[in-house]
Short mmCIF file of C-alpha atoms in Angstrom, two decimals:
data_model
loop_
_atom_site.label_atom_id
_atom_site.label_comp_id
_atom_site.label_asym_id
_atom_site.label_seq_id
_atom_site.Cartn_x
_atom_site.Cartn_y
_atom_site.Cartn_z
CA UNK D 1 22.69 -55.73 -34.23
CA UNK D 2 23.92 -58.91 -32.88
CA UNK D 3 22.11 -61.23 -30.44
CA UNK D 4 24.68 -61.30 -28.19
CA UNK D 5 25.08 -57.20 -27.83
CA UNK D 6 21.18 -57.11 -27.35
CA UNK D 7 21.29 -59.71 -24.62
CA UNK D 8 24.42 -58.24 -22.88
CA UNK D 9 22.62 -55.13 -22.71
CA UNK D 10 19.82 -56.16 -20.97
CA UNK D 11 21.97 -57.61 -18.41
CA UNK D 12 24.51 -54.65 -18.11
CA UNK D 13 21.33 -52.18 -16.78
CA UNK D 14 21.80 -48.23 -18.18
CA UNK D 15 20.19 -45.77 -15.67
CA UNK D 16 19.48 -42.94 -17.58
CA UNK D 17 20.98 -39.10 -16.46
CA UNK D 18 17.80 -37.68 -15.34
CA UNK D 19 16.23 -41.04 -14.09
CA UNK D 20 13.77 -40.23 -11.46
CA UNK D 21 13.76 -42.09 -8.70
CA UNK D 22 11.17 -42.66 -6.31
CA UNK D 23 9.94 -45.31 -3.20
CA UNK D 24 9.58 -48.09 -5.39
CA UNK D 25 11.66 -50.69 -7.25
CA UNK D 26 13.03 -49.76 -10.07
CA UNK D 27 12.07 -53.18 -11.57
CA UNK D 28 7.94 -52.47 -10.33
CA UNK D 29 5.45 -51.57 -12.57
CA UNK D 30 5.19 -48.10 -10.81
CA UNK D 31 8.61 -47.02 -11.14
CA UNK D 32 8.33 -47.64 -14.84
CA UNK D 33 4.97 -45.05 -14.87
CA UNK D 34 7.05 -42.83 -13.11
CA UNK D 35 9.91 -42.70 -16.07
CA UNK D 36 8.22 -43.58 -19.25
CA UNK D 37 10.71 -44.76 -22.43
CA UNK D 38 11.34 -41.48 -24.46
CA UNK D 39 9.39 -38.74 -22.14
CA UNK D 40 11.72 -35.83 -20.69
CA UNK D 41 10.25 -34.98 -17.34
CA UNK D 42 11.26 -32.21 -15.59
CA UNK D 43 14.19 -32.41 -13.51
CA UNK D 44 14.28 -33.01 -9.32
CA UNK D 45 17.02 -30.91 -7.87
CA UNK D 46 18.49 -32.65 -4.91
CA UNK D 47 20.70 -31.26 -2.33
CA UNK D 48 24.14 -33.03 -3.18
CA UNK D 49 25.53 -34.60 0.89
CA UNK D 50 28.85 -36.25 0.35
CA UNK D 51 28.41 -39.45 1.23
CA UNK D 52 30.82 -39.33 4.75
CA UNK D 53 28.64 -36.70 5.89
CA UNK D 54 25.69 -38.77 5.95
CA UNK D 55 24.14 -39.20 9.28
CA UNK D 56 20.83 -40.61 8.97
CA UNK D 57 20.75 -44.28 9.09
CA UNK D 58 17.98 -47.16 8.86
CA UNK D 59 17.13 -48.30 12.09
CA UNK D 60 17.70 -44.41 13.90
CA UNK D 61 14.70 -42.95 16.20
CA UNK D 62 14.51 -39.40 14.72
CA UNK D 63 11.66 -36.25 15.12
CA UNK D 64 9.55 -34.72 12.43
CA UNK D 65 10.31 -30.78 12.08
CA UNK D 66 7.87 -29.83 9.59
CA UNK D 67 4.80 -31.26 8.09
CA UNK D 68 1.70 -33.15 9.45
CA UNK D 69 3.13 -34.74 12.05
CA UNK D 70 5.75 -32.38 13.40
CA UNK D 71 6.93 -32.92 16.56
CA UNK D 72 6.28 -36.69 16.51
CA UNK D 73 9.36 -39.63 16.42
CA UNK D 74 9.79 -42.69 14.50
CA UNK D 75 12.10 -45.35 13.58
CA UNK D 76 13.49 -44.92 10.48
CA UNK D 77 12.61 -47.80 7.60
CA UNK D 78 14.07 -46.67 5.06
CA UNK D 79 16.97 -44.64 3.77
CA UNK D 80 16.87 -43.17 -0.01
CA UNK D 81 20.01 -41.67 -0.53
CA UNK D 82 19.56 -40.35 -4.22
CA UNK D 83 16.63 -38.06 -3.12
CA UNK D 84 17.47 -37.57 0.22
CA UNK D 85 14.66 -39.15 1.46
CA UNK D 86 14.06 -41.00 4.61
CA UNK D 87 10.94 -43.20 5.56
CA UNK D 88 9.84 -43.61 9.06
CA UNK D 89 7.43 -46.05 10.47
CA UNK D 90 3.95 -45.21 10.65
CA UNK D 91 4.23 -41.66 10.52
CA UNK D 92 3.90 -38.95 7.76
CA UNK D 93 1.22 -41.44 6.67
CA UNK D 94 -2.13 -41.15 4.41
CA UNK D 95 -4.15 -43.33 3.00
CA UNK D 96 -4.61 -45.73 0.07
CA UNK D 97 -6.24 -48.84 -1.76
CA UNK D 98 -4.31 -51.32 -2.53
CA UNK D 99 -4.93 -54.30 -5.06
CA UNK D 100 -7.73 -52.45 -6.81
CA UNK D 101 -9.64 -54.68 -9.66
CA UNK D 102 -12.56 -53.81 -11.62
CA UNK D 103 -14.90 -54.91 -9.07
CA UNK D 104 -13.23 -54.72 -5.70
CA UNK D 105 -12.53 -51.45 -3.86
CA UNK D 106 -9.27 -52.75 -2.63
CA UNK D 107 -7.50 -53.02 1.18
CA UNK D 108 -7.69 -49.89 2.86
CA UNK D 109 -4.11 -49.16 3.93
CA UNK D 110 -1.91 -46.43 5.44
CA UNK D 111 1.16 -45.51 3.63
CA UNK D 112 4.10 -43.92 4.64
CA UNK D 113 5.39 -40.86 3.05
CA UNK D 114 8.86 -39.96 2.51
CA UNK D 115 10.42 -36.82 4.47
CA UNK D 116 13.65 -34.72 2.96
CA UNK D 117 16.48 -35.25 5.15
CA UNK D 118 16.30 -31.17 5.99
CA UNK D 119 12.33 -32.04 7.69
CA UNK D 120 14.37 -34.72 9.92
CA UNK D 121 16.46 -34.60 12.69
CA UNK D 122 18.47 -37.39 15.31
CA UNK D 123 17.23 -37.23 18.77
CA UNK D 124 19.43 -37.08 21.41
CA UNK D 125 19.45 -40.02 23.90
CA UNK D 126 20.61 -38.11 26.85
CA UNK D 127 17.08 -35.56 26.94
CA UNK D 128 15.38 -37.11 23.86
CA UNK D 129 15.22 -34.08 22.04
CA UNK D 130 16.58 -32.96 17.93
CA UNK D 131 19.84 -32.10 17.44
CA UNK D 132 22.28 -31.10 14.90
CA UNK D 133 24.99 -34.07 14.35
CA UNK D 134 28.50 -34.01 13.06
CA UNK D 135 30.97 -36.79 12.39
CA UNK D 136 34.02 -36.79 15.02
CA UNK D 137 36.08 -39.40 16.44
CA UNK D 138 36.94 -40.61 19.79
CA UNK D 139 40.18 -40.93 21.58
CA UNK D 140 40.44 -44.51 20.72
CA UNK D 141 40.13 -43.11 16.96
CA UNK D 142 36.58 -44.07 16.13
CA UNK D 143 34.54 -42.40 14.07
CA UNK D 144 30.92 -41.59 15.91
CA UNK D 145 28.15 -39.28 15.50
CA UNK D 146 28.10 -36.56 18.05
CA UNK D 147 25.07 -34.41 19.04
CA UNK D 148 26.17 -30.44 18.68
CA UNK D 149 24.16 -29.16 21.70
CA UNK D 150 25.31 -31.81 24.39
CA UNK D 151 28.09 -33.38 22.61
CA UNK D 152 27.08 -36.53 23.57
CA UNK D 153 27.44 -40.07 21.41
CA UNK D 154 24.60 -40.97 19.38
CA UNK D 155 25.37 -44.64 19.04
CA UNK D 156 24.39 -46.89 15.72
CA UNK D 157 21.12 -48.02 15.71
CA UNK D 158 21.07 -52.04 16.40
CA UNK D 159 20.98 -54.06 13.28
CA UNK D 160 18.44 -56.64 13.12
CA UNK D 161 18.80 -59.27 11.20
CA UNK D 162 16.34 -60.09 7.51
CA UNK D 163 16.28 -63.59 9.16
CA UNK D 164 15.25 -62.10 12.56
CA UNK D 165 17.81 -64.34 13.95
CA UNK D 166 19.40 -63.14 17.26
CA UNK D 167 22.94 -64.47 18.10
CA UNK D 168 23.16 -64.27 21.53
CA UNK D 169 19.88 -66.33 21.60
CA UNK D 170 21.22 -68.65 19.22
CA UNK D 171 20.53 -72.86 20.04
CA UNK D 172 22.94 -74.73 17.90
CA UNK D 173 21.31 -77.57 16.33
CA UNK D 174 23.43 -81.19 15.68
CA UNK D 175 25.03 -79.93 12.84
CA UNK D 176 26.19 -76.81 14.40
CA UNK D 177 30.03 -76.19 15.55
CA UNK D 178 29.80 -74.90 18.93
CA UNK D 179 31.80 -71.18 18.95
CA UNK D 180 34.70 -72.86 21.22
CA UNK D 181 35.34 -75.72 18.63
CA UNK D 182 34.99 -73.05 15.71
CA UNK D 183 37.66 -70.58 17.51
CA UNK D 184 40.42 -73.44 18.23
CA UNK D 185 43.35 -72.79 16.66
CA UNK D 186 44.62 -76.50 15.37
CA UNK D 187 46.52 -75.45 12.32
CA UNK D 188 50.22 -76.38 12.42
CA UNK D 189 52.38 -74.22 10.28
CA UNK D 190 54.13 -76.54 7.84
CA UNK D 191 56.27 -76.36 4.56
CA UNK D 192 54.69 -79.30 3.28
CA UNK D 193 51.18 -79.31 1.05
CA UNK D 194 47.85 -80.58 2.04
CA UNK D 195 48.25 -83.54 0.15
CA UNK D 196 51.96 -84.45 1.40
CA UNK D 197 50.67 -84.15 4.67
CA UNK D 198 47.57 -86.18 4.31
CA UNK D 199 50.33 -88.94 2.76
CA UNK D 200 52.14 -89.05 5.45
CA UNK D 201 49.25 -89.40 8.30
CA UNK D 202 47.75 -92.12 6.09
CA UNK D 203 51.07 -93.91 5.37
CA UNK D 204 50.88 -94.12 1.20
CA UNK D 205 53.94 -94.22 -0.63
CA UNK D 206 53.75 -93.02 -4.36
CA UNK D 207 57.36 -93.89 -5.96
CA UNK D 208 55.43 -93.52 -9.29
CA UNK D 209 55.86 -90.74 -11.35
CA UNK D 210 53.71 -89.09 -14.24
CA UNK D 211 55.31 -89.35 -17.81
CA UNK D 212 56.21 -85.91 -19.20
CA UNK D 213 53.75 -85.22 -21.66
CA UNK D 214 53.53 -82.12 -23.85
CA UNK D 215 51.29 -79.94 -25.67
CA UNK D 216 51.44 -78.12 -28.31
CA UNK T 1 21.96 -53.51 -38.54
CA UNK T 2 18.76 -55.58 -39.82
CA UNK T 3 15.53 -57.61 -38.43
CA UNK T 4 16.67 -57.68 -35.43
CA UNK T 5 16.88 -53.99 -34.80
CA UNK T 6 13.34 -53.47 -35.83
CA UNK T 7 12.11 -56.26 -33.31
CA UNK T 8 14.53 -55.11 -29.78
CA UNK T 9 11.33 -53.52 -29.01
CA UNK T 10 9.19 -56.55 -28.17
CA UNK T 11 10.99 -60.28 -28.01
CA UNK T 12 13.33 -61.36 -29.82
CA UNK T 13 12.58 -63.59 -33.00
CA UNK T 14 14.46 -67.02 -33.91
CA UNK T 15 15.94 -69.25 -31.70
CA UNK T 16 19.32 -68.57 -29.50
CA UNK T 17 22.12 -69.99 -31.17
CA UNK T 18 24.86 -67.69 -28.95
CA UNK T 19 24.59 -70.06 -25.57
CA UNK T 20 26.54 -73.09 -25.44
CA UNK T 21 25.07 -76.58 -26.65
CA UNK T 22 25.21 -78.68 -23.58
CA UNK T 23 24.23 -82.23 -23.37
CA UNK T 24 20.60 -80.39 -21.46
CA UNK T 25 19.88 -79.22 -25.06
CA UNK T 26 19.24 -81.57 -27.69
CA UNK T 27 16.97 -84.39 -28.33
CA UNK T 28 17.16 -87.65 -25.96
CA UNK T 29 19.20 -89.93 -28.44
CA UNK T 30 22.01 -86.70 -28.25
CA UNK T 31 24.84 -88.11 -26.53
CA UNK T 32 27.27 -85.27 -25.30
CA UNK T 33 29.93 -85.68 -22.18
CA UNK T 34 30.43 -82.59 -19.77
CA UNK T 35 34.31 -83.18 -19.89
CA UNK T 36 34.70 -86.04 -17.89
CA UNK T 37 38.38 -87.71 -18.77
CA UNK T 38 38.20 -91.33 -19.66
CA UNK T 39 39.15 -93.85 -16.78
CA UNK T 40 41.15 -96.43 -19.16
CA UNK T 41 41.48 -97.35 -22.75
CA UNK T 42 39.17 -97.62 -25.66
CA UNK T 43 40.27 -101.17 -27.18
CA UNK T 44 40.52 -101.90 -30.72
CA UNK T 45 37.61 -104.67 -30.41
CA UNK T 46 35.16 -101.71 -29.25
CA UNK T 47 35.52 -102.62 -25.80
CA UNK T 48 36.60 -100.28 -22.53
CA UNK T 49 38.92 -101.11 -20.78
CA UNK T 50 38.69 -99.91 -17.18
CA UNK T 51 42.18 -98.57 -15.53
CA UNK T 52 42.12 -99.13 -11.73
CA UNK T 53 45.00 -96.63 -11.36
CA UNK T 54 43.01 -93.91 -13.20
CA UNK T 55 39.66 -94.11 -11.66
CA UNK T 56 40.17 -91.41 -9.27
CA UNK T 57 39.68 -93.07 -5.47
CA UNK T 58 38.68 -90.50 -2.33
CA UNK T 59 41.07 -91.12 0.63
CA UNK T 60 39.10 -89.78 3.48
CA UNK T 61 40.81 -90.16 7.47
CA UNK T 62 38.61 -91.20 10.04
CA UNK T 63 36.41 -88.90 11.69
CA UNK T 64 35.86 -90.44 14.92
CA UNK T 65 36.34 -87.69 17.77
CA UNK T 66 36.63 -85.11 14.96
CA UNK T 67 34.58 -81.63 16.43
CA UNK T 68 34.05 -80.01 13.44
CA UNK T 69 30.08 -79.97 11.97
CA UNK T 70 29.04 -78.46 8.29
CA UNK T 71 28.02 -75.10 9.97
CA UNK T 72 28.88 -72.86 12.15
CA UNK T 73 27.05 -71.36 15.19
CA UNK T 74 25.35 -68.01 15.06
CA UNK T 75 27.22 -67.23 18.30
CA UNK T 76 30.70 -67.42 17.13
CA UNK T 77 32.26 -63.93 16.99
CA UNK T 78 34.92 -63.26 14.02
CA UNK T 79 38.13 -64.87 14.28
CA UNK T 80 41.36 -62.82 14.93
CA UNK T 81 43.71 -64.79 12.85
CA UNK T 82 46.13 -63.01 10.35
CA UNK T 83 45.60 -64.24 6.61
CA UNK T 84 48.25 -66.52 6.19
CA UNK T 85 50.60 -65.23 3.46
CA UNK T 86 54.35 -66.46 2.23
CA UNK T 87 56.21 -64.67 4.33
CA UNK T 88 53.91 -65.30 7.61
CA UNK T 89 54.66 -69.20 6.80
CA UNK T 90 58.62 -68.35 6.74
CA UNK T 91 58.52 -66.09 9.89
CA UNK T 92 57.03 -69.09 11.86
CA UNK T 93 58.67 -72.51 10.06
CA UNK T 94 61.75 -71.67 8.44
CA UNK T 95 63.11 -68.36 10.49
CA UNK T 96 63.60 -69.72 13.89
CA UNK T 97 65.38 -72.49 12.17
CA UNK T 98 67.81 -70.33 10.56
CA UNK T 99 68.11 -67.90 13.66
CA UNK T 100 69.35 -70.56 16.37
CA UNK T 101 71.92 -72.05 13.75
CA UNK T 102 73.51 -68.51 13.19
CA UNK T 103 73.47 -67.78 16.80
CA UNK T 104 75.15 -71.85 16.80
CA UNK T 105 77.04 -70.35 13.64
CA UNK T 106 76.35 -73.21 11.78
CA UNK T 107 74.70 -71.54 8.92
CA UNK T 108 76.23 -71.86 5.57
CA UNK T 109 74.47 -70.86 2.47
CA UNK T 110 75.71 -74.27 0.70
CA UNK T 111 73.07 -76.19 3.43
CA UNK T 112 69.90 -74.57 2.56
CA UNK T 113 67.82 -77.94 1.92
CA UNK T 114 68.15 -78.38 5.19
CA UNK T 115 65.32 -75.77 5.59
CA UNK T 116 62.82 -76.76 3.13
CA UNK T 117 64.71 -75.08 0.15
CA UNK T 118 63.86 -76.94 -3.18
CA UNK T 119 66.29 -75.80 -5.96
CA UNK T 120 64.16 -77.79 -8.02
CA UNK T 121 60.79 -79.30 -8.57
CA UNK T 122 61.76 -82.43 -10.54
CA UNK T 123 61.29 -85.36 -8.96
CA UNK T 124 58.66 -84.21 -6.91
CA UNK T 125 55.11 -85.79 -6.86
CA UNK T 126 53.29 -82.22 -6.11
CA UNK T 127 55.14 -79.86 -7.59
CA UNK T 128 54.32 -76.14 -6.41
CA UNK T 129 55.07 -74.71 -10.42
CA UNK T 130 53.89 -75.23 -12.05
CA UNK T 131 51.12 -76.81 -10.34
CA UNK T 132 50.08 -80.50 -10.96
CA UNK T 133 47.38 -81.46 -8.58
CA UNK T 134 44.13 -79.91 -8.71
CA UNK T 135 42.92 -78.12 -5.35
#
């Protein structure tokens, strides 16, 4: 085959139909244990949520209902929507080594195991306890998560940013355009282009004009 | 199919001769342009002759009291401004125009220039089609 087709597809990436997926990268050595080239492996059945029903999102405090630690709340780290799975910090934890060799033992670590979405449940600000959730919206015509048993607003979990950059604590530096400079509206509604514009501020007069020239 | 089929496996033998030959590529004597146009005239003795007119010139305003900076605060929300789009540009410029001389009754459909129409773009230095200045 051509070099071309065998380069394009290693750019365009195939995903297999019964790729399984699991908490690491697909582009990690792991992942690529967990689906070895030309080995069938048995199929994980996952309980298909349409994706506008999903309530669960990173950054939600949520409780445990089933497992080791049941009854405990965590932040949630991480979302896995193909598996319905949902990492939360610190909990559902046991332990590994980490950076094994030949002659070292490795770090001692905990890590985090992933709970089904059906183990998990929002808490309720108003008494801090799990509830169901459903999707309705408000009289302005927002779409919000309610909580079934006190139909109160769960509200979206803030998003921090990768940066860990705050805006409201923001300092702008010299080469920053302070938000009231940024927001002024200076633009002039004209007919005319940028460039017969900037002609006419500066005051250059171009009688000249460019031979036809064609093409063929 | 051939070689190469048996070797997608592991790497790929032979060198690439699908990506484009840029003047990166090659040894150092390799003389290749990236596409920039000439400035004047190749003379007949060998020589180049440089065109003032055609070496291209930036005309930059001054940018004293200017408020503007490369980047932008954290701290400024979104702005609220509607994209601006043909008919946005006619609503504002040309319509208001046109309104007050109807309600003057002044309008005629013969007197159209007066409102930016261009029947044509001959003549013009920038023409809008087909475009001749590069943005």
């Amino acid at each position: 085959m051509r070099l071309t087709t065998l380069l394009s597809m290693a750019v365009r990436v195939v995903i297999p139909k019964d790729y399984r997926y699991g908490t690491n990268r697909p582009w990690t050595m792991a992942a690529k244990r967990l689906n070895p080239a030309g080995k069938r492996r048995r199929k994980v059945f996952v309980e298909p949520v349409a994706p506008e029903d999903w309530t669960v999102v990173k950054g939600d405090r949520v409780e445990i209902l089933a497992g080791k630690d049941k009854g405990k709340q965590g932040k949630v780290i991480q979302v896995f929507r193909h598996r319905n799975w949902v990492i939360l910090e610190g909990l559902n934890i046991h332990y590994r080594f980490l950076g094994r060799t030949s002659d070292y033992r490795g770090t001692y670590i905990a890590s985090e195991s992933p709970l089904l979405l059906s183990d998990i449940a929002l808490i309720d600000p108003s008494d801090r306890k799990p509830t169901e959730v459903e999707w309705r919206y408000t009289e302005e015509g927002e779409r919000v998560r309610v909580s079934v048993r006190t139909s109160r607003i769960i509200p979206k979990p803030l998003v921090e940013r990768k940066d860990s950059i705050v805006p409201e604590q923001w300092k702008d530096g010299p080469k920053d355009t302070s938000p009231s400079d940024t927001l002024e509206k200076t633009y002039v509604p004209s007919l005319k282009t940028l460039e017969e514009e900037v002609m006419e501020k500066l005051g250059i007069q171009e009688n000249r004009r460019q031979r036809t020239s064609f093409w063929y | 199919m051939g070689v190469l089929s048996n070797l997608m496996r592991g790497l790929v033998r032979g060198a690439d001769r699908m990506s484009e030959f840029t003047s990166k590529r090659g040894s150092r004597t390799h003389n290749k342009g990236r596409g920039a146009r000439p400035a004047g005239l190749r003379l007949s003795s060998r020589k180049f002759l440089t065109i003032r007119a055609m070496v291209p010139e930036f005309v930059v305003p001054s940018l004293d009291g200017f408020a503007l900076k490369p980047y932008v605060s954290y701290q400024a929300p979104r702005g609220t401004e509607p994209p601006l789009t043909a008919q946005s540009l006619f609503a504002e410029v040309v319509a208001p125009q046109i309104r007050k001389d109807l309600d003057d009754g002044t309008f005629s459909n013969d007197n159209l220039e007066k409102y930016g129409f261009e029947p044509t773009q001959e003549g013009k230095l920038f023409k809008l089609y087909p475009k001749n200045y590069v943005r």
